[in-house]
Tab-separated table of N, CA and C in Angstrom:
chain	number	residue	atom	x	y	z
A	2	MET	N	88.194	100.588	120.227
A	2	MET	CA	88.210	101.732	119.334
A	2	MET	C	89.617	101.900	118.769
A	3	ILE	N	89.726	102.100	117.486
A	3	ILE	CA	91.016	102.286	116.841
A	3	ILE	C	91.382	103.759	116.911
A	4	ARG	N	92.608	104.031	117.336
A	4	ARG	CA	93.070	105.410	117.510
A	4	ARG	C	93.930	105.861	116.339
A	5	ALA	N	94.099	107.152	116.255
A	5	ALA	CA	94.946	107.730	115.215
A	5	ALA	C	96.398	107.348	115.445
A	6	LYS	N	97.114	107.188	114.352
A	6	LYS	CA	98.518	106.812	114.400
A	6	LYS	C	99.380	107.991	114.830
A	7	SER	N	100.367	107.716	115.650
A	7	SER	CA	101.294	108.745	116.106
A	7	SER	C	102.158	109.208	114.940
A	8	ARG	N	102.430	110.493	114.861
A	8	ARG	CA	103.267	111.029	113.781
A	8	ARG	C	104.721	110.595	113.907
A	9	THR	N	105.140	110.177	115.097
A	9	THR	CA	106.527	109.748	115.271
A	9	THR	C	106.780	108.421	114.566
A	10	HIS	N	105.731	107.733	114.172
A	10	HIS	CA	105.872	106.440	113.507
A	10	HIS	C	105.700	106.554	111.996
A	11	ALA	N	105.761	107.763	111.470
A	11	ALA	CA	105.457	108.003	110.065
A	11	ALA	C	106.313	107.191	109.105
A	12	ASN	N	107.593	107.007	109.377
A	12	ASN	CA	108.469	106.293	108.451
A	12	ASN	C	108.664	104.829	108.801
A	13	ARG	N	108.062	104.400	109.909
A	13	ARG	CA	108.180	102.996	110.279
A	13	ARG	C	107.503	102.164	109.194
A	14	GLY	N	108.121	101.096	108.787
A	14	GLY	CA	107.526	100.231	107.788
A	14	GLY	C	107.923	100.549	106.361
A	15	MET	N	108.756	101.564	106.153
A	15	MET	CA	109.138	101.936	104.793
A	15	MET	C	109.904	100.815	104.095
A	16	LYS	N	110.768	100.109	104.812
A	16	LYS	CA	111.505	98.997	104.218
A	16	LYS	C	110.534	97.880	103.831
A	17	PHE	N	109.565	97.617	104.700
A	17	PHE	CA	108.551	96.606	104.423
A	17	PHE	C	107.737	96.993	103.184
A	18	GLU	N	107.303	98.239	103.119
A	18	GLU	CA	106.537	98.699	101.960
A	18	GLU	C	107.372	98.638	100.688
A	19	SER	N	108.644	98.944	100.782
A	19	SER	CA	109.532	98.857	99.623
A	19	SER	C	109.632	97.415	99.128
A	20	ALA	N	109.727	96.469	100.052
A	20	ALA	CA	109.772	95.049	99.681
A	20	ALA	C	108.463	94.636	99.014
A	21	ILE	N	107.350	95.133	99.515
A	21	ILE	CA	106.051	94.822	98.907
A	21	ILE	C	105.986	95.391	97.493
A	22	GLU	N	106.487	96.607	97.313
A	22	GLU	CA	106.497	97.206	95.975
A	22	GLU	C	107.304	96.352	94.998
A	23	LYS	N	108.418	95.788	95.458
A	23	LYS	CA	109.219	94.904	94.605
A	23	LYS	C	108.447	93.630	94.285
A	24	SER	N	107.726	93.095	95.265
A	24	SER	CA	106.888	91.918	95.019
A	24	SER	C	105.808	92.243	93.990
A	25	CYS	N	105.208	93.422	94.115
A	25	CYS	CA	104.175	93.845	93.166
A	25	CYS	C	104.739	93.928	91.752
A	26	GLU	N	105.948	94.433	91.631
A	26	GLU	CA	106.591	94.504	90.317
A	26	GLU	C	106.832	93.100	89.767
A	27	ASN	N	107.241	92.154	90.616
A	27	ASN	CA	107.418	90.766	90.174
A	27	ASN	C	106.099	90.175	89.696
A	28	TYR	N	105.010	90.424	90.426
A	28	TYR	CA	103.693	89.928	90.010
A	28	TYR	C	103.282	90.541	88.670
A	29	ARG	N	103.607	91.821	88.465
A	29	ARG	CA	103.284	92.469	87.191
A	29	ARG	C	104.056	91.823	86.045
A	30	GLN	N	105.350	91.567	86.270
A	30	GLN	CA	106.173	90.947	85.233
A	30	GLN	C	105.699	89.537	84.896
A	31	GLN	N	105.138	88.846	85.896
A	31	GLN	CA	104.602	87.497	85.679
A	31	GLN	C	103.171	87.528	85.132
A	32	LYS	N	102.636	88.728	84.941
A	32	LYS	CA	101.272	88.938	84.455
A	32	LYS	C	100.224	88.327	85.382
A	33	LEU	N	100.502	88.393	86.682
A	33	LEU	CA	99.567	87.887	87.693
A	33	LEU	C	98.726	89.004	88.298
A	34	ALA	N	99.272	90.215	88.337
A	34	ALA	CA	98.559	91.337	88.950
A	34	ALA	C	99.264	92.644	88.614
A	35	VAL	N	98.498	93.714	88.670
A	35	VAL	CA	99.055	95.065	88.608
A	35	VAL	C	98.621	95.741	89.907
A	36	ILE	N	99.578	95.952	90.798
A	36	ILE	CA	99.301	96.522	92.118
A	36	ILE	C	100.257	97.690	92.335
A	37	LYS	N	99.704	98.802	92.742
A	37	LYS	CA	100.513	100.006	92.950
A	37	LYS	C	100.325	100.555	94.353
A	38	LYS	N	101.383	101.138	94.860
A	38	LYS	CA	101.305	101.853	96.140
A	38	LYS	C	100.598	103.170	95.883
A	39	ARG	N	99.648	103.474	96.738
A	39	ARG	CA	98.917	104.733	96.613
A	39	ARG	C	99.727	105.845	97.273
A	40	PRO	N	100.004	106.903	96.544
A	40	PRO	CA	100.753	108.014	97.146
A	40	PRO	C	99.874	108.806	98.110
A	41	THR	N	100.497	109.393	99.094
A	41	THR	CA	99.805	110.256	100.047
A	41	THR	C	100.177	111.699	99.741
A	42	ASP	N	99.162	112.530	99.520
A	42	ASP	CA	99.412	113.960	99.298
A	42	ASP	C	99.690	114.631	100.635
A	43	TRP	N	100.749	115.433	100.680
A	43	TRP	CA	101.161	116.081	101.923
A	43	TRP	C	101.053	117.592	101.811
A	44	THR	N	100.701	118.204	102.905
A	44	THR	CA	100.775	119.652	103.050
A	44	THR	C	102.045	119.936	103.839
A	45	VAL	N	102.907	120.746	103.271
A	45	VAL	CA	104.190	121.052	103.907
A	45	VAL	C	104.185	122.516	104.337
A	46	ARG	N	104.543	122.751	105.583
A	46	ARG	CA	104.645	124.122	106.104
A	46	ARG	C	106.121	124.500	106.186
A	47	TRP	N	106.423	125.637	105.568
A	47	TRP	CA	107.796	126.141	105.530
A	47	TRP	C	107.913	127.394	106.385
A	48	GLU	N	109.086	127.568	106.954
A	48	GLU	CA	109.391	128.806	107.674
A	48	GLU	C	110.879	129.079	107.509
A	49	ASP	N	111.206	130.245	106.999
A	49	ASP	CA	112.602	130.624	106.761
A	49	ASP	C	113.340	129.593	105.910
A	50	GLY	N	112.662	129.079	104.894
A	50	GLY	CA	113.285	128.128	103.988
A	50	GLY	C	113.449	126.727	104.539
A	51	LYS	N	112.863	126.450	105.703
A	51	LYS	CA	112.964	125.122	106.314
A	51	LYS	C	111.570	124.545	106.523
A	52	ILE	N	111.476	123.245	106.393
A	52	ILE	CA	110.210	122.569	106.663
A	52	ILE	C	110.013	122.522	108.172
A	53	ILE	N	108.888	123.062	108.634
A	53	ILE	CA	108.615	123.020	110.076
A	53	ILE	C	107.584	121.946	110.420
A	54	SER	N	106.765	121.561	109.442
A	54	SER	CA	105.826	120.462	109.672
A	54	SER	C	105.288	119.964	108.342
A	55	ALA	N	104.796	118.751	108.367
A	55	ALA	CA	104.158	118.157	107.195
A	55	ALA	C	103.076	117.213	107.691
A	56	PHE	N	101.954	117.209	106.995
A	56	PHE	CA	100.859	116.327	107.383
A	56	PHE	C	100.031	115.994	106.143
A	57	PRO	N	99.371	114.844	106.150
A	57	PRO	CA	98.558	114.462	104.987
A	57	PRO	C	97.436	115.470	104.739
A	58	LYS	N	97.167	115.746	103.459
A	58	LYS	CA	96.102	116.687	103.107
A	58	LYS	C	94.736	116.136	103.495
A	59	LYS	N	94.573	114.825	103.369
A	59	LYS	CA	93.317	114.185	103.757
A	59	LYS	C	93.619	112.750	104.157
A	60	LYS	N	92.617	112.097	104.741
A	60	LYS	CA	92.794	110.709	105.155
A	60	LYS	C	93.059	109.851	103.925
A	61	SER	N	94.054	109.002	104.023
A	61	SER	CA	94.321	108.090	102.923
A	61	SER	C	93.445	106.860	103.105
A	62	THR	N	93.288	106.090	102.052
A	62	THR	CA	92.505	104.864	102.170
A	62	THR	C	93.434	103.750	102.627
A	63	VAL	N	94.071	103.078	101.686
A	63	VAL	CA	94.986	101.989	102.028
A	63	VAL	C	96.284	102.158	101.252
A	64	ASP	N	97.281	101.375	101.634
A	64	ASP	CA	98.608	101.497	101.024
A	64	ASP	C	98.659	101.033	99.570
A	65	PHE	N	97.991	99.910	99.264
A	65	PHE	CA	98.136	99.287	97.952
A	65	PHE	C	96.781	98.943	97.348
A	66	GLU	N	96.675	99.159	96.027
A	66	GLU	CA	95.470	98.793	95.282
A	66	GLU	C	95.867	98.350	93.891
A	67	GLY	N	95.028	97.504	93.306
A	67	GLY	CA	95.292	97.073	91.952
A	67	GLY	C	94.261	96.090	91.460
A	68	ILE	N	94.701	95.287	90.491
A	68	ILE	CA	93.815	94.308	89.876
A	68	ILE	C	94.588	93.023	89.628
A	69	LEU	N	93.912	91.902	89.861
A	69	LEU	CA	94.508	90.594	89.632
A	69	LEU	C	94.213	90.151	88.207
A	70	ALA	N	95.040	89.245	87.675
A	70	ALA	CA	94.746	88.648	86.379
A	70	ALA	C	93.357	88.024	86.492
A	71	GLY	N	92.498	88.295	85.537
A	71	GLY	CA	91.130	87.805	85.609
A	71	GLY	C	90.148	88.889	86.002
A	72	GLY	N	90.641	90.014	86.519
A	72	GLY	CA	89.788	91.161	86.751
A	72	GLY	C	89.386	91.477	88.172
A	73	GLN	N	89.693	90.627	89.144
A	73	GLN	CA	89.310	90.923	90.527
A	73	GLN	C	90.192	92.033	91.089
A	74	GLY	N	89.563	92.987	91.776
A	74	GLY	CA	90.306	94.059	92.424
A	74	GLY	C	91.020	93.549	93.663
A	75	ILE	N	92.080	94.237	94.041
A	75	ILE	CA	92.842	93.884	95.242
A	75	ILE	C	93.202	95.177	95.976
A	76	ALA	N	93.031	95.159	97.289
A	76	ALA	CA	93.402	96.311	98.121
A	76	ALA	C	93.897	95.780	99.452
A	77	PHE	N	94.984	96.367	99.942
A	77	PHE	CA	95.478	95.940	101.249
A	77	PHE	C	96.283	97.038	101.917
A	78	GLU	N	96.371	96.889	103.220
A	78	GLU	CA	97.150	97.789	104.065
A	78	GLU	C	98.298	96.978	104.643
A	79	ALA	N	99.484	97.562	104.683
A	79	ALA	CA	100.664	96.889	105.228
A	79	ALA	C	101.120	97.616	106.486
A	80	LYS	N	101.323	96.846	107.543
A	80	LYS	CA	101.773	97.418	108.815
A	80	LYS	C	102.918	96.581	109.358
A	81	GLU	N	103.738	97.231	110.161
A	81	GLU	CA	104.890	96.567	110.759
A	81	GLU	C	104.934	96.922	112.239
A	82	THR	N	105.357	95.960	113.053
A	82	THR	CA	105.482	96.223	114.482
A	82	THR	C	106.753	95.591	115.024
A	83	LYS	N	107.326	96.238	116.026
A	83	LYS	CA	108.479	95.679	116.738
A	83	LYS	C	108.027	94.902	117.963
A	84	ASN	N	106.734	94.933	118.235
A	84	ASN	CA	106.172	94.233	119.382
A	84	ASN	C	106.404	92.727	119.231
A	85	LYS	N	106.753	92.057	120.313
A	85	LYS	CA	107.071	90.625	120.266
A	85	LYS	C	105.853	89.729	120.417
A	86	THR	N	104.821	90.195	121.126
A	86	THR	CA	103.729	89.295	121.508
A	86	THR	C	102.359	89.674	120.970
A	87	SER	N	102.229	90.863	120.374
A	87	SER	CA	100.913	91.271	119.894
A	87	SER	C	101.038	92.387	118.859
A	88	PHE	N	99.920	92.635	118.176
A	88	PHE	CA	99.861	93.711	117.194
A	88	PHE	C	98.929	94.801	117.717
A	89	PRO	N	99.445	96.010	117.982
A	89	PRO	CA	98.621	97.093	118.530
A	89	PRO	C	97.542	97.563	117.546
A	90	LEU	N	96.301	97.617	118.019
A	90	LEU	CA	95.198	98.086	117.183
A	90	LEU	C	95.358	99.552	116.805
A	91	SER	N	96.112	100.290	117.589
A	91	SER	CA	96.316	101.716	117.311
A	91	SER	C	97.080	101.946	116.008
A	92	ASN	N	97.673	100.890	115.441
A	92	ASN	CA	98.383	101.022	114.164
A	92	ASN	C	97.427	101.212	112.987
A	93	PHE	N	96.145	100.907	113.197
A	93	PHE	CA	95.148	101.064	112.143
A	93	PHE	C	94.215	102.209	112.463
A	94	GLN	N	93.725	102.845	111.421
A	94	GLN	CA	92.700	103.870	111.572
A	94	GLN	C	91.377	103.277	111.084
A	95	SER	N	90.296	103.655	111.716
A	95	SER	CA	88.996	103.047	111.418
A	95	SER	C	88.588	103.224	109.958
A	96	HIS	N	88.939	104.347	109.326
A	96	HIS	CA	88.548	104.535	107.924
A	96	HIS	C	89.277	103.554	106.993
A	97	GLN	N	90.458	103.085	107.394
A	97	GLN	CA	91.165	102.087	106.588
A	97	GLN	C	90.427	100.749	106.634
A	98	ILE	N	89.966	100.378	107.819
A	98	ILE	CA	89.213	99.135	107.981
A	98	ILE	C	87.908	99.219	107.184
A	99	SER	N	87.203	100.331	107.306
A	99	SER	CA	85.935	100.519	106.581
A	99	SER	C	86.145	100.409	105.075
A	100	TYR	N	87.209	101.022	104.591
A	100	TYR	CA	87.500	100.972	103.157
A	100	TYR	C	87.711	99.530	102.698
A	101	LEU	N	88.509	98.773	103.447
A	101	LEU	CA	88.769	97.381	103.078
A	101	LEU	C	87.493	96.543	103.155
A	102	GLN	N	86.650	96.785	104.155
A	102	GLN	CA	85.380	96.063	104.253
A	102	GLN	C	84.505	96.352	103.033
A	103	ASN	N	84.389	97.616	102.661
A	103	ASN	CA	83.598	97.988	101.483
A	103	ASN	C	84.168	97.370	100.216
A	104	PHE	N	85.473	97.364	100.108
A	104	PHE	CA	86.145	96.794	98.941
A	104	PHE	C	85.806	95.309	98.813
A	105	ALA	N	85.866	94.581	99.927
A	105	ALA	CA	85.545	93.149	99.932
A	105	ALA	C	84.069	92.915	99.612
A	106	GLN	N	83.196	93.761	100.129
A	106	GLN	CA	81.761	93.621	99.852
A	106	GLN	C	81.458	93.786	98.371
A	107	MET	N	82.286	94.516	97.661
A	107	MET	CA	82.116	94.709	96.223
A	107	MET	C	82.775	93.596	95.404
A	108	GLY	N	83.310	92.585	96.078
A	108	GLY	CA	83.898	91.451	95.377
A	108	GLY	C	85.403	91.498	95.246
A	109	GLY	N	86.029	92.499	95.806
A	109	GLY	CA	87.481	92.602	95.735
A	109	GLY	C	88.163	91.777	96.810
A	110	MET	N	89.432	91.498	96.606
A	110	MET	CA	90.244	90.816	97.614
A	110	MET	C	90.817	91.896	98.525
A	111	ALA	N	90.458	91.837	99.797
A	111	ALA	CA	90.905	92.857	100.752
A	111	ALA	C	91.518	92.174	101.963
A	112	PHE	N	92.696	92.651	102.360
A	112	PHE	CA	93.399	92.029	103.475
A	112	PHE	C	94.394	92.995	104.078
A	113	VAL	N	95.004	92.552	105.170
A	113	VAL	CA	96.095	93.303	105.786
A	113	VAL	C	97.324	92.407	105.809
A	114	LEU	N	98.471	93.021	105.658
A	114	LEU	CA	99.749	92.332	105.847
A	114	LEU	C	100.370	92.917	107.100
A	115	ILE	N	100.722	92.046	108.027
A	115	ILE	CA	101.345	92.496	109.271
A	115	ILE	C	102.697	91.822	109.405
A	116	ARG	N	103.723	92.631	109.564
A	116	ARG	CA	105.082	92.104	109.738
A	116	ARG	C	105.530	92.323	111.175
A	117	PHE	N	105.921	91.219	111.815
A	117	PHE	CA	106.526	91.275	113.142
A	117	PHE	C	108.033	91.262	112.927
A	118	THR	N	108.674	92.416	113.072
A	118	THR	CA	110.097	92.529	112.753
A	118	THR	C	110.964	91.651	113.638
A	119	VAL	N	110.623	91.540	114.911
A	119	VAL	CA	111.424	90.749	115.848
A	119	VAL	C	111.459	89.280	115.427
A	120	HIS	N	110.338	88.786	114.910
A	120	HIS	CA	110.240	87.376	114.511
A	120	HIS	C	110.516	87.174	113.022
A	121	GLU	N	110.719	88.277	112.291
A	121	GLU	CA	110.899	88.225	110.842
A	121	GLU	C	109.795	87.396	110.197
A	122	ALA	N	108.561	87.702	110.574
A	122	ALA	CA	107.399	86.963	110.085
A	122	ALA	C	106.352	87.928	109.550
A	123	VAL	N	105.756	87.558	108.409
A	123	VAL	CA	104.691	88.348	107.803
A	123	VAL	C	103.433	87.490	107.746
A	124	TYR	N	102.318	88.085	108.160
A	124	TYR	CA	101.035	87.390	108.159
A	124	TYR	C	100.057	88.126	107.254
A	125	LYS	N	99.313	87.339	106.488
A	125	LYS	CA	98.245	87.874	105.643
A	125	LYS	C	96.931	87.527	106.323
A	126	ILE	N	96.119	88.551	106.581
A	126	ILE	CA	94.840	88.344	107.260
A	126	ILE	C	93.743	88.981	106.406
A	127	MET	N	92.827	88.152	105.923
A	127	MET	CA	91.710	88.666	105.138
A	127	MET	C	90.898	89.613	106.021
A	128	ILE	N	90.293	90.628	105.420
A	128	ILE	CA	89.675	91.697	106.198
A	128	ILE	C	88.546	91.205	107.096
A	129	ASP	N	87.746	90.232	106.662
A	129	ASP	CA	86.667	89.757	107.533
A	129	ASP	C	87.222	89.094	108.787
A	130	GLU	N	88.302	88.359	108.642
A	130	GLU	CA	88.946	87.723	109.796
A	130	GLU	C	89.591	88.777	110.698
A	131	PHE	N	90.204	89.778	110.094
A	131	PHE	CA	90.828	90.847	110.869
A	131	PHE	C	89.777	91.593	111.698
A	132	CYS	N	88.615	91.833	111.108
A	132	CYS	CA	87.530	92.505	111.846
A	132	CYS	C	87.050	91.652	113.015
A	133	LYS	N	87.014	90.331	112.834
A	133	LYS	CA	86.659	89.436	113.945
A	133	LYS	C	87.689	89.559	115.065
A	134	MET	N	88.954	89.619	114.696
A	134	MET	CA	90.017	89.765	115.697
A	134	MET	C	89.856	91.074	116.471
A	135	ILE	N	89.556	92.149	115.754
A	135	ILE	CA	89.354	93.449	116.403
A	135	ILE	C	88.168	93.378	117.358
A	136	SER	N	87.084	92.788	116.892
A	136	SER	CA	85.880	92.662	117.722
A	136	SER	C	86.161	91.861	118.991
A	137	ASP	N	86.890	90.753	118.838
A	137	ASP	CA	87.257	89.933	120.002
A	137	ASP	C	88.086	90.743	120.994
A	138	CYS	N	89.028	91.515	120.488
A	138	CYS	CA	89.871	92.347	121.358
A	138	CYS	C	89.032	93.381	122.096
A	139	GLU	N	88.132	94.028	121.381
A	139	GLU	CA	87.290	95.047	122.014
A	139	GLU	C	86.399	94.431	123.086
A	140	THR	N	85.864	93.227	122.818
A	140	THR	CA	85.028	92.528	123.802
A	140	THR	C	85.818	92.223	125.069
A	141	LEU	N	87.083	91.850	124.882
A	141	LEU	CA	87.938	91.492	126.019
A	141	LEU	C	88.654	92.702	126.630
A	142	GLY	N	88.447	93.870	126.067
A	142	GLY	CA	89.108	95.072	126.580
A	142	GLY	C	90.582	95.143	126.225
A	143	ARG	N	90.994	94.427	125.188
A	143	ARG	CA	92.393	94.427	124.754
A	143	ARG	C	92.645	95.565	123.771
A	144	LYS	N	93.880	96.055	123.753
A	144	LYS	CA	94.282	97.101	122.820
A	144	LYS	C	95.173	96.552	121.716
A	145	SER	N	95.346	95.230	121.710
A	145	SER	CA	96.196	94.612	120.695
A	145	SER	C	95.723	93.184	120.431
A	146	ILE	N	96.069	92.694	119.244
A	146	ILE	CA	95.746	91.318	118.869
A	146	ILE	C	96.931	90.447	119.259
A	147	PRO	N	96.712	89.428	120.094
A	147	PRO	CA	97.824	88.562	120.499
A	147	PRO	C	98.427	87.831	119.291
A	148	LEU	N	99.732	87.734	119.266
A	148	LEU	CA	100.407	87.012	118.195
A	148	LEU	C	99.927	85.568	118.139
A	149	ASP	N	99.669	84.957	119.289
A	149	ASP	CA	99.170	83.578	119.304
A	149	ASP	C	97.859	83.451	118.533
A	150	ARG	N	97.020	84.469	118.582
A	150	ARG	CA	95.758	84.452	117.824
A	150	ARG	C	96.044	84.565	116.332
A	151	ILE	N	96.980	85.409	115.969
A	151	ILE	CA	97.340	85.583	114.557
A	151	ILE	C	97.981	84.311	114.009
A	152	LYS	N	98.731	83.605	114.849
A	152	LYS	CA	99.424	82.383	114.419
A	152	LYS	C	98.486	81.202	114.190
A	153	GLN	N	97.236	81.282	114.672
A	153	GLN	CA	96.300	80.177	114.472
A	153	GLN	C	96.018	80.055	112.976
A	154	PRO	N	96.495	78.975	112.359
A	154	PRO	CA	96.387	78.872	110.902
A	154	PRO	C	94.948	78.661	110.430
A	155	SER	N	94.615	79.342	109.351
A	155	SER	CA	93.330	79.151	108.688
A	155	SER	C	93.490	79.647	107.258
A	156	ASP	N	92.457	79.480	106.456
A	156	ASP	CA	92.547	79.962	105.078
A	156	ASP	C	92.372	81.479	104.995
A	157	LYS	N	92.032	82.124	106.121
A	157	LYS	CA	91.847	83.577	106.141
A	157	LYS	C	92.926	84.309	106.929
A	158	CYS	N	93.840	83.561	107.525
A	158	CYS	CA	94.922	84.157	108.308
A	158	CYS	C	96.080	83.172	108.337
A	159	TYR	N	97.196	83.548	107.748
A	159	TYR	CA	98.331	82.631	107.710
A	159	TYR	C	99.631	83.395	107.481
A	160	ARG	N	100.704	82.724	107.862
A	160	ARG	CA	102.036	83.292	107.639
A	160	ARG	C	102.378	83.111	106.167
A	161	ILE	N	102.916	84.168	105.570
A	161	ILE	CA	103.275	84.065	104.161
A	161	ILE	C	104.775	83.854	104.011
A	162	THR	N	105.133	83.279	102.904
A	162	THR	CA	106.524	83.004	102.583
A	162	THR	C	107.204	84.291	102.117
A	163	GLU	N	108.463	84.416	102.469
A	163	GLU	CA	109.274	85.516	101.951
A	163	GLU	C	110.441	84.907	101.184
A	164	MET	N	110.748	85.464	100.035
A	164	MET	CA	111.890	85.009	99.254
A	164	MET	C	112.775	86.213	98.991
A	165	TYR	N	114.018	86.119	99.408
A	165	TYR	CA	114.953	87.239	99.295
A	165	TYR	C	114.347	88.492	99.932
A	166	GLU	N	113.706	88.309	101.079
A	166	GLU	CA	113.057	89.363	101.860
A	166	GLU	C	111.853	89.985	101.158
A	167	LEU	N	111.349	89.366	100.090
A	167	LEU	CA	110.161	89.865	99.411
A	167	LEU	C	108.961	89.028	99.840
A	168	PRO	N	107.918	89.664	100.365
A	168	PRO	CA	106.729	88.914	100.786
A	168	PRO	C	105.947	88.402	99.577
A	169	LEU	N	105.682	87.108	99.549
A	169	LEU	CA	104.954	86.478	98.445
A	169	LEU	C	103.484	86.346	98.841
A	170	PHE	N	102.792	87.461	98.874
A	170	PHE	CA	101.446	87.503	99.435
A	170	PHE	C	100.355	86.986	98.506
A	171	LEU	N	100.643	86.706	97.243
A	171	LEU	CA	99.638	86.158	96.332
A	171	LEU	C	99.828	84.678	96.048
A	172	ASN	N	100.906	84.072	96.526
A	172	ASN	CA	101.171	82.676	96.196
A	172	ASN	C	100.021	81.757	96.565
A	173	ASN	N	99.471	81.898	97.765
A	173	ASN	CA	98.381	81.040	98.203
A	173	ASN	C	97.161	81.222	97.304
A	174	HIS	N	96.894	82.424	96.854
A	174	HIS	CA	95.749	82.720	95.983
A	174	HIS	C	95.862	81.944	94.674
A	175	TYR	N	97.026	81.961	94.057
A	175	TYR	CA	97.181	81.300	92.768
A	175	TYR	C	97.390	79.796	92.901
A	176	ASN	N	97.895	79.318	94.028
A	176	ASN	CA	98.063	77.882	94.228
A	176	ASN	C	96.730	77.177	94.438
A	177	GLN	N	95.686	77.904	94.858
A	177	GLN	CA	94.377	77.307	95.099
A	177	GLN	C	93.587	77.130	93.813
A	178	LYS	N	94.010	77.736	92.731
A	178	LYS	CA	93.233	77.687	91.477
A	178	LYS	C	93.588	76.473	90.663
């Protein structure tokens, strides 16, 4: 079962997301895709002129959405972990997985990007493969996906190249055409 994300981790991954946004801008300039980060609406509680709490107004879907040259939709979630040996399932919320599954069923490209900061490695995992990984973990009673499982190369799960710290997450897609 995927659990809700801790609020203490709210800003974790901001550098990674910023790098992805720069990659998206490069893809737009190359006329390969238009991909935008989805903003999260926040409810802010003030007391005596100070912010005492902030929380999302509603559940967000995924971090990034857009369209590829040729018309195919694209949606993905980006996550980062400091864990050395596995990726905690608690980093995802079930509605994010459901959204990506529905997106893929409609013909869109749906995946997750996972960055292991300790290894300076980013992996792209197509949503159907990611769901298999989650299912395997649940069957085995695991709360995380082992890095060794993520490292098993396939056309649905692979390490992506980074150039100047920018993840090149569409290169494999366009090289196959």
